[in-house]
C-alpha atoms as a PDB file:
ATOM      1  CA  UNK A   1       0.000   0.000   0.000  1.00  0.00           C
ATOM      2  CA  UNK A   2       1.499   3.603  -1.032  1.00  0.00           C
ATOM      3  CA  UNK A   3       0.545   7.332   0.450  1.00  0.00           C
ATOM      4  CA  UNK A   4       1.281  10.419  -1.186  1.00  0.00           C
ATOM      5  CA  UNK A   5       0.666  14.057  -0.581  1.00  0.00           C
ATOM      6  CA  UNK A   6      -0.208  14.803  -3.945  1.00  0.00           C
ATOM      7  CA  UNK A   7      -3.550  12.848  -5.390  1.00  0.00           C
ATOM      8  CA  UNK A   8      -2.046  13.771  -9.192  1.00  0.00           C
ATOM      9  CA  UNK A   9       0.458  11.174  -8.200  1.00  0.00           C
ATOM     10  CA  UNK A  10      -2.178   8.596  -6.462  1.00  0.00           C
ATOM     11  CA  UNK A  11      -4.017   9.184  -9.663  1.00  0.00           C
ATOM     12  CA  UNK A  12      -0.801   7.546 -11.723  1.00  0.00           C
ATOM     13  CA  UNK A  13      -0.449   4.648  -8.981  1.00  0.00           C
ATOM     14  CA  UNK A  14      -4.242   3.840  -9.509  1.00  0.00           C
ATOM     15  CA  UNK A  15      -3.830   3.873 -13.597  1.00  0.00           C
ATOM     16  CA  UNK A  16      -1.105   1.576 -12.855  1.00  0.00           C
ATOM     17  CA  UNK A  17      -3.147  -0.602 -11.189  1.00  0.00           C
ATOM     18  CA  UNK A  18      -1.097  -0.014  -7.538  1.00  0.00           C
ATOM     19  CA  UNK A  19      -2.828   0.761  -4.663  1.00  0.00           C
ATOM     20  CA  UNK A  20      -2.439   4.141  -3.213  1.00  0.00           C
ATOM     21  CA  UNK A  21      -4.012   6.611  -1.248  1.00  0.00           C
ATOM     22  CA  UNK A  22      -3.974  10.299  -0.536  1.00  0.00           C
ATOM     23  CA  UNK A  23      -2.876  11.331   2.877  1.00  0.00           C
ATOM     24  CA  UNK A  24      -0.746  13.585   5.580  1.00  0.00           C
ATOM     25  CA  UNK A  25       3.114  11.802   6.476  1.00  0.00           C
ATOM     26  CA  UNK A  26       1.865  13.044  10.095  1.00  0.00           C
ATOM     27  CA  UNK A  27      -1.513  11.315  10.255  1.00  0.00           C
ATOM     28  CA  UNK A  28      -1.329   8.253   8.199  1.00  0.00           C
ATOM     29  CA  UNK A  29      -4.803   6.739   8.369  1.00  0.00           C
ATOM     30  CA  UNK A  30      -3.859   3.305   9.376  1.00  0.00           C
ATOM     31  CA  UNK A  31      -4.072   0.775  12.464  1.00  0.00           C
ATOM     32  CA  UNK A  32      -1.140   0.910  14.840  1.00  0.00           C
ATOM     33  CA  UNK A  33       1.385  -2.111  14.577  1.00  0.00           C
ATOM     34  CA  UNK A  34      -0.543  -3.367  11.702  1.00  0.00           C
ATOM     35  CA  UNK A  35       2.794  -3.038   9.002  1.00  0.00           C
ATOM     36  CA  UNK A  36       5.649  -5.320   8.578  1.00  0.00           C
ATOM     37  CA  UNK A  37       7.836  -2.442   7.112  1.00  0.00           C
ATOM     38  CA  UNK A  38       7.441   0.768   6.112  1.00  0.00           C
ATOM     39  CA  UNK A  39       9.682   3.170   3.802  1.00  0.00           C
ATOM     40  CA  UNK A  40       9.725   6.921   3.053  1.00  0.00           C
ATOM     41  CA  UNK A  41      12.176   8.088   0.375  1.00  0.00           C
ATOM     42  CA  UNK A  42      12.369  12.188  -0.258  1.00  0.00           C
ATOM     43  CA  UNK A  43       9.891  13.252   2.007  1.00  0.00           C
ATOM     44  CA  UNK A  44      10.758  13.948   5.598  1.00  0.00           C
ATOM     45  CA  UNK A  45      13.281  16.578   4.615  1.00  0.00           C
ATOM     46  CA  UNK A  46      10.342  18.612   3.513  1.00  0.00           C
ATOM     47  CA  UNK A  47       9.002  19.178   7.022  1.00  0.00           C
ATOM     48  CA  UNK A  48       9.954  22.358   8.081  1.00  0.00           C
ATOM     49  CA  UNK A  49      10.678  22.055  11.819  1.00  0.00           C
ATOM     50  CA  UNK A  50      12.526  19.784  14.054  1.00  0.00           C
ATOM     51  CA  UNK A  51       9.099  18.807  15.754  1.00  0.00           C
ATOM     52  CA  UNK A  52       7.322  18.009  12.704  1.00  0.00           C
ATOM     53  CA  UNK A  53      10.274  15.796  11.450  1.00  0.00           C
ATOM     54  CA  UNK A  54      10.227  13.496  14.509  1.00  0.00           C
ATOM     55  CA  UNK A  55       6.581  13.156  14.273  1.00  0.00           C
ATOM     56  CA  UNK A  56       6.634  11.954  10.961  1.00  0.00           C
ATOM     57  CA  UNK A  57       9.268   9.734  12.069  1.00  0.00           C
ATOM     58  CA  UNK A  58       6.970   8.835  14.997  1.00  0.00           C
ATOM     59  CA  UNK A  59       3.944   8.246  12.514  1.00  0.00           C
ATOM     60  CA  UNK A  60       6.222   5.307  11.033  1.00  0.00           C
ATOM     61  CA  UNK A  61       6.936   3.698  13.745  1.00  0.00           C
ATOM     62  CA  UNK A  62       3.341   3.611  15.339  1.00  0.00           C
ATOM     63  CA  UNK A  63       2.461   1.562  11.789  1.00  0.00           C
ATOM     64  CA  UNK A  64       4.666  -1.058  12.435  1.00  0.00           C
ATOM     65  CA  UNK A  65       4.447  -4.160  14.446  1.00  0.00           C
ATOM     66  CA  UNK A  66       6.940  -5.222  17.027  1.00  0.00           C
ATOM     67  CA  UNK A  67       9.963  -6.351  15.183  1.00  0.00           C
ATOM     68  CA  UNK A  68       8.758  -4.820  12.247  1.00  0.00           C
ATOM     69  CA  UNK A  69      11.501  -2.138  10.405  1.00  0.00           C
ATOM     70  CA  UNK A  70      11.603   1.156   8.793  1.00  0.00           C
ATOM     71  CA  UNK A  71      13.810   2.203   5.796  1.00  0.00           C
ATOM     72  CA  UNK A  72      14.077   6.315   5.350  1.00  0.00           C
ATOM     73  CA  UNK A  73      15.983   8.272   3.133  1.00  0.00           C
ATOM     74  CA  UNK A  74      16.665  12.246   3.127  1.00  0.00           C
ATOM     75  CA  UNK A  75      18.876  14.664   0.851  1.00  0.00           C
ATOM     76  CA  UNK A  76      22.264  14.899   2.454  1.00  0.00           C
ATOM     77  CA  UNK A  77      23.980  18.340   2.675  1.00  0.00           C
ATOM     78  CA  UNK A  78      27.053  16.680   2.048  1.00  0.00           C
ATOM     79  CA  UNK A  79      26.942  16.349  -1.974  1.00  0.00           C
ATOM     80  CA  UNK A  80      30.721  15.290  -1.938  1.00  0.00           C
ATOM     81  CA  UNK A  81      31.346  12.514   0.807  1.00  0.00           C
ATOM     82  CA  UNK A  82      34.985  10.486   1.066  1.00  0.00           C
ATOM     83  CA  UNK A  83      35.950  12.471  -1.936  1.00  0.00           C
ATOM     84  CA  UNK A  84      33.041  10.949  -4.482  1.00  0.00           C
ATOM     85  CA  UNK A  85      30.716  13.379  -5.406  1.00  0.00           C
ATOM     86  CA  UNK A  86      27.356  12.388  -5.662  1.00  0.00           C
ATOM     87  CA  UNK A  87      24.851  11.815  -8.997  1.00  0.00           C
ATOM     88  CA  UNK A  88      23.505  15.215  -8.390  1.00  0.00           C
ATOM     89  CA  UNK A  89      26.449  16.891  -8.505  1.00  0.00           C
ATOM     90  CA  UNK A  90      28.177  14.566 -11.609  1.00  0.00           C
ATOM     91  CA  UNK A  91      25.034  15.275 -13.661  1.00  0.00           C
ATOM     92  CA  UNK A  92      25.128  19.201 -12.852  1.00  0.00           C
ATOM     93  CA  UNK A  93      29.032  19.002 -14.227  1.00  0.00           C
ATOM     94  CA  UNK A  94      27.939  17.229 -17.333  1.00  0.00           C
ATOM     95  CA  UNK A  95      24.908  19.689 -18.065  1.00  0.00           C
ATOM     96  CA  UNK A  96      27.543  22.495 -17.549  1.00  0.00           C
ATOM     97  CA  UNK A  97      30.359  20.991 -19.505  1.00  0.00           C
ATOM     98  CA  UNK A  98      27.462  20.128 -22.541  1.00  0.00           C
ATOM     99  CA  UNK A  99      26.399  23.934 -22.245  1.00  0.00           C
ATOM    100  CA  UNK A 100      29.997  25.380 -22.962  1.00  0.00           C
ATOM    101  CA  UNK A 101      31.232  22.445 -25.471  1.00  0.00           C
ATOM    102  CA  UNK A 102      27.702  23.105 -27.866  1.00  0.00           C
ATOM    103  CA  UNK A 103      27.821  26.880 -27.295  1.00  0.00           C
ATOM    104  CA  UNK A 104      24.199  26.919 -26.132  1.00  0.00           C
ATOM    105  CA  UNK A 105      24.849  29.514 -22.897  1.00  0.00           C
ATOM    106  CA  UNK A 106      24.359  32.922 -23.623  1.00  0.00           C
ATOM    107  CA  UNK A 107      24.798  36.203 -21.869  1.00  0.00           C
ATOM    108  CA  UNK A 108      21.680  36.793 -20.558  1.00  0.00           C
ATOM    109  CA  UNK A 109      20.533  39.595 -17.535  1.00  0.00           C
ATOM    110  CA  UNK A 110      20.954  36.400 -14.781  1.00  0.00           C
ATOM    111  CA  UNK A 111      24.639  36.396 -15.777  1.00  0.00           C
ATOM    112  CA  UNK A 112      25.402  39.549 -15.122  1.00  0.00           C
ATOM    113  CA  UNK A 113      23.670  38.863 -11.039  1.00  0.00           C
ATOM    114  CA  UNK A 114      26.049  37.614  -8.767  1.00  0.00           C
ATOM    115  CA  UNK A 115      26.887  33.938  -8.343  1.00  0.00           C
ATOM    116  CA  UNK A 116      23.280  32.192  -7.174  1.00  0.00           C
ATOM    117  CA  UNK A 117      25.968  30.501  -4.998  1.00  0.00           C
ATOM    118  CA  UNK A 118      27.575  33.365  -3.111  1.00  0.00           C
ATOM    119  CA  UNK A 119      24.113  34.583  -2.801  1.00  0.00           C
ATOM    120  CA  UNK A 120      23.135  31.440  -1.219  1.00  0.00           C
ATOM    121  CA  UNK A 121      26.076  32.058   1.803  1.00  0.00           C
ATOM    122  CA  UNK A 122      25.314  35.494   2.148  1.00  0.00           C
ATOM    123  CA  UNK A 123      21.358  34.362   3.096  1.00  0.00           C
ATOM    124  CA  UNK A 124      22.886  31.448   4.964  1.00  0.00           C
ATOM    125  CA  UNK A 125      24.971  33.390   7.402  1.00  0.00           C
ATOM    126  CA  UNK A 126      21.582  35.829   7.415  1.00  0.00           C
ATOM    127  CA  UNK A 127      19.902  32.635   8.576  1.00  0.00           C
ATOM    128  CA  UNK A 128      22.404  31.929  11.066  1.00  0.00           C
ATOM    129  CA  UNK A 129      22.838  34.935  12.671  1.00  0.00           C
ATOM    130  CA  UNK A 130      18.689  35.584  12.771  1.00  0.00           C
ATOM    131  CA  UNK A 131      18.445  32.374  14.723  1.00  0.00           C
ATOM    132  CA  UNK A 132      21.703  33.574  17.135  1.00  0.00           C
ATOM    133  CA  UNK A 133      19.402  36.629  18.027  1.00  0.00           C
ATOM    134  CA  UNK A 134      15.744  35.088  18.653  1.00  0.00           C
ATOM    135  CA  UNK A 135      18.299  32.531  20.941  1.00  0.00           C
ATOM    136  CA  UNK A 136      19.379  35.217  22.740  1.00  0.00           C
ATOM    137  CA  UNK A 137      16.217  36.674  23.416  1.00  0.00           C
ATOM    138  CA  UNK A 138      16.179  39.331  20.334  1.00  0.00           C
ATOM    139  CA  UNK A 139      13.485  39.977  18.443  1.00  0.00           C
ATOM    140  CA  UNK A 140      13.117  37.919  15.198  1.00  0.00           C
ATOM    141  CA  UNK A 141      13.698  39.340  11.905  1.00  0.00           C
ATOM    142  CA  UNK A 142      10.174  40.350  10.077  1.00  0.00           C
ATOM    143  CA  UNK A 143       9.386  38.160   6.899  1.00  0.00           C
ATOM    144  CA  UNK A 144      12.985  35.995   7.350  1.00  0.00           C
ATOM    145  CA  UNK A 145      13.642  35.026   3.200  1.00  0.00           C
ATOM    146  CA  UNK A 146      14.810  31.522   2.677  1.00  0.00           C
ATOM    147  CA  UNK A 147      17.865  31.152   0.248  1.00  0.00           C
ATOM    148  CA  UNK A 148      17.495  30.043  -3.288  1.00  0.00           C
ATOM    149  CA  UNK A 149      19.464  26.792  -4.438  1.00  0.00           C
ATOM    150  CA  UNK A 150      21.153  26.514  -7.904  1.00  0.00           C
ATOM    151  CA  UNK A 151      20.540  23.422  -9.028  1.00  0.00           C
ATOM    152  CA  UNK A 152      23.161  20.536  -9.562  1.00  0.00           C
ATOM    153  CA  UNK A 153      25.498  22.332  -7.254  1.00  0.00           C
ATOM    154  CA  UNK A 154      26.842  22.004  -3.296  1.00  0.00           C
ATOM    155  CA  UNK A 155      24.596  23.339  -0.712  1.00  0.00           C
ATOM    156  CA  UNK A 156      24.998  26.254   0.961  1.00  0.00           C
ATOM    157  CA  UNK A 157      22.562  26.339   3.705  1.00  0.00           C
ATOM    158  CA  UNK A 158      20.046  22.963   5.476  1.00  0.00           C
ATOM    159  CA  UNK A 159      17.170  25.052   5.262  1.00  0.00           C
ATOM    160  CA  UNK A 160      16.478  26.466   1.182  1.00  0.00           C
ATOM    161  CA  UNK A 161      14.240  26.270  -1.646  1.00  0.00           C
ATOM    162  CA  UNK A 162      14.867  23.768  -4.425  1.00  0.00           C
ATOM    163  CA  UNK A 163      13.872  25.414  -8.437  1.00  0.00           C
ATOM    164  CA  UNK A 164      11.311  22.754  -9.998  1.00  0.00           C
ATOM    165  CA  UNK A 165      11.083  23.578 -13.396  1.00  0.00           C
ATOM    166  CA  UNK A 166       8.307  22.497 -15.297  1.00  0.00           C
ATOM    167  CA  UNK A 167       7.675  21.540 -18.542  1.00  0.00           C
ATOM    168  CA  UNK A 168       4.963  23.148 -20.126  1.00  0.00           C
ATOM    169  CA  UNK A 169       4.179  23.470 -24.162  1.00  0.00           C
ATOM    170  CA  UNK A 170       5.467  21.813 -27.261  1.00  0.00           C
ATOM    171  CA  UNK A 171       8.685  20.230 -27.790  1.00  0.00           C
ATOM    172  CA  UNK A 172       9.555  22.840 -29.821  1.00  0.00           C
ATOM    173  CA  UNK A 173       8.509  25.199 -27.661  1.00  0.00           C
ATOM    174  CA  UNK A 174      10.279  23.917 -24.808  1.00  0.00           C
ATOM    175  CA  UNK A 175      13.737  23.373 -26.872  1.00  0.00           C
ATOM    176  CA  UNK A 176      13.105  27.291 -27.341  1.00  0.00           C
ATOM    177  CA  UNK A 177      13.657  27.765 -23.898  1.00  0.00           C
ATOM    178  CA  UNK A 178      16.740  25.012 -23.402  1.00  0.00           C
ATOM    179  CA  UNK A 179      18.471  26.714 -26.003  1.00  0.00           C
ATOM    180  CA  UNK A 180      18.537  30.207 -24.210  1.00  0.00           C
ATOM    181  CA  UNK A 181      15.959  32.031 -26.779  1.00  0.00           C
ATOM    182  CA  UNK A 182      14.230  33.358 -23.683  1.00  0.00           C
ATOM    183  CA  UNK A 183      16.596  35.136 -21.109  1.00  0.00           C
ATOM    184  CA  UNK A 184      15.818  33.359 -17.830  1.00  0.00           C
ATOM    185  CA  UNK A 185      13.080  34.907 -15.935  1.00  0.00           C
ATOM    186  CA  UNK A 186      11.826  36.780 -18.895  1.00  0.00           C
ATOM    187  CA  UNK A 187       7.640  36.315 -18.937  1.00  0.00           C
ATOM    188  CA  UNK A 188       8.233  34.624 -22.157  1.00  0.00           C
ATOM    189  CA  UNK A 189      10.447  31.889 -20.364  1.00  0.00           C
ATOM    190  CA  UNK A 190       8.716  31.592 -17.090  1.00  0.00           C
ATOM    191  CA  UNK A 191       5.517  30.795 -19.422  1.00  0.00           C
ATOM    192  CA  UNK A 192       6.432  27.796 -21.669  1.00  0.00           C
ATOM    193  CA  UNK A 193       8.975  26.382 -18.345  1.00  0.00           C
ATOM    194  CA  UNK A 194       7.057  27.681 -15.338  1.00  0.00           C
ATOM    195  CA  UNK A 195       9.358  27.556 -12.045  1.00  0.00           C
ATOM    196  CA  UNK A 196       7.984  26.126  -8.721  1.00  0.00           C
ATOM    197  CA  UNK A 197      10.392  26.426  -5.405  1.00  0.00           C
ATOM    198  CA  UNK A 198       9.653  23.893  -3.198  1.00  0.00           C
ATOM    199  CA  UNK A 199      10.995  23.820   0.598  1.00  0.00           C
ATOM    200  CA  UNK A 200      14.105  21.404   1.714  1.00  0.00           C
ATOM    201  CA  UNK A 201      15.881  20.860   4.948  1.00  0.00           C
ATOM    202  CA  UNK A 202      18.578  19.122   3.785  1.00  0.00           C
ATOM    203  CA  UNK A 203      20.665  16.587   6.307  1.00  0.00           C
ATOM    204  CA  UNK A 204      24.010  16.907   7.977  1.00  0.00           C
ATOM    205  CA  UNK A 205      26.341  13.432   8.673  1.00  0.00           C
ATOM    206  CA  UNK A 206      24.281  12.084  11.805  1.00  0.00           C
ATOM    207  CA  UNK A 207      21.583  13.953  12.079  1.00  0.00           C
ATOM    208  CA  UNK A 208      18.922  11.976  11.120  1.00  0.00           C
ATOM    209  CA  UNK A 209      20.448   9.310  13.029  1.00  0.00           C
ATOM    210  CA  UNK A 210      20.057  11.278  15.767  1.00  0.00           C
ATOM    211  CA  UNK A 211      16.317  12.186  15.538  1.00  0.00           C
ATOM    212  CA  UNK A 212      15.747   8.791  15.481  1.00  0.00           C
ATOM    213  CA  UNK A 213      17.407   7.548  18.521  1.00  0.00           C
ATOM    214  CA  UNK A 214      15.414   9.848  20.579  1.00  0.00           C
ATOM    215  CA  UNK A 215      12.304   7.451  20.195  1.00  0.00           C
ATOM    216  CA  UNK A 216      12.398   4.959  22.640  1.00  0.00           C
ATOM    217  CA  UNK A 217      10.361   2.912  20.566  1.00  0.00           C
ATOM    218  CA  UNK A 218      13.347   2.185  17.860  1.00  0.00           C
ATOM    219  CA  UNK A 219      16.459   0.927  17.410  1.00  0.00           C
ATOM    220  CA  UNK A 220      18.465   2.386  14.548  1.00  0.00           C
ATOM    221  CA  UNK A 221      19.469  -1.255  13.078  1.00  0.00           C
ATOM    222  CA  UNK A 222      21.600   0.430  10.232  1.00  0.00           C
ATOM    223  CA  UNK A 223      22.402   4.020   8.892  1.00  0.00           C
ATOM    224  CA  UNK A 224      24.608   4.744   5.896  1.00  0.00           C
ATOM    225  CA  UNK A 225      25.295   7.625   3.214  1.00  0.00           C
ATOM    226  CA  UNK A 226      24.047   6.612  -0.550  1.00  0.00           C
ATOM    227  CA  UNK A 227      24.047   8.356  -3.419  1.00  0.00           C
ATOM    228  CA  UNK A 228      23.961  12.399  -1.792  1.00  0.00           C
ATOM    229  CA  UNK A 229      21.205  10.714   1.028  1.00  0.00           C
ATOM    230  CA  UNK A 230      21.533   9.807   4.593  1.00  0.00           C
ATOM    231  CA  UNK A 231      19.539   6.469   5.331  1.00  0.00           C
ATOM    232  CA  UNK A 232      19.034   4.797   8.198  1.00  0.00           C
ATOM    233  CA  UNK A 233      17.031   1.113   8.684  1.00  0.00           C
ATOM    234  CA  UNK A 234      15.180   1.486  11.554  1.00  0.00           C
ATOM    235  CA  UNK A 235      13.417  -1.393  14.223  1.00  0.00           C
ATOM    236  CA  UNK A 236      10.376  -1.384  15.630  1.00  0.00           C
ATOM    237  CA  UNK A 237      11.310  -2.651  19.791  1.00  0.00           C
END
């Protein structure tokens, strides 16, 4: 049995004949210790506090059965890890190296911004100090802005927006848009490619190990760095 946020997804599962239904990671609408084994992939690094990611956490293990075990997997903020860098980042080298060997980048307004990267520490070391002073009892900063992630590259802050691009129009329409016709941002782009930003918290090296082992109700049976994601295998005690 699969859950998903979205019911455009459950939709697909149901055309493919898998069963699916729409529902909340924090209130999954199923009988306590009635699952063998459960697994979430990509989605508790979308919860935006501490809190809401152990409940989600909790909300697995209350579906399985004594013995029964968890698998989870979240985006790591380490993209490079014993000196391998991960798909992500290989694939955002290759789409760079393709750019510059077919001539397809062009000067466009966004070139002439600063790096999206610098811009990314400058809003992370905003972040950091913003969360210094509400610690120390200052007042928060009104309407804190979240940074802005470049795609295919290392991340700069845990807490950021991810660009989802999507595809929209004709082929030829969209190739329009690849090739750089459209300066980025222009109304004429943002049209035929639309761009959602969608909210990550992405992992450091043992933390979601450590959310984990503050259940009593677990035992972290295995945890382990794969592919740019921290994973851990979890048992229900």
């Amino acid at each position: 049995v699969g859950c998903d946020r979205s019911k455009t997804l459950v939709d697909i599962c149901g055309e493919r004949n898998v069963e699916a239904f729409v529902c909340d990671a924090l209130s999954v609408p199923i009988c306590s210790g009635s699952c063998d084994a459960c697994i979430s992939i990509a989605v508790i690094h979308h919860f935006s506090t501490v809190e809401r990611r152990l409940a989600a956490i909790q909300e697995l293990a209350r579906l399985l059965r004594p013995g029964g075990t968890a698998l989870i997997y979240v985006w790591a903020m380490e993209q490079e890890y014993k000196n391998q860098k991960s798909k992500y980042l290989k694939d955002g080298s290759k789409d760079k190296k393709k750019e510059i060997n077919t001539g397809l980048a062009q000067k466009t307004p966004c070139d002439q911004m600063p790096d999206s990267s610098s811009q990314d520490s400058v809003c992370s070391d905003r972040l950091l100090n913003d969360w210094k002073d509400e610690c120390c009892g200052a007042q928060p900063v009104a309407e804190p802005r979240l940074p802005v992630h470049t795609n295919r590259t290392s991340f700069h802050s845990q807490d950021l927006l991810v660009p989802w691009h999507l595809k929209g129009g004709s082929k030829k329409k969209q190739e329009s848009v690849d090739r750089g016709l459209f300066p980025a941002g222009s109304k004429e782009s943002q049209k035929l490619s639309p761009v959602f930003h969608r909210y990550y918290h992405v992992f450091r090296e043992g933390e979601l190990e450590a959310v984990c082992t503050s259940l009593d109700c677990v035992r972290v049976q295995r945890s382990y760095y794969d592919q740019g994601n921290w994973c851990v295998v979890l048992e229900k005690l």
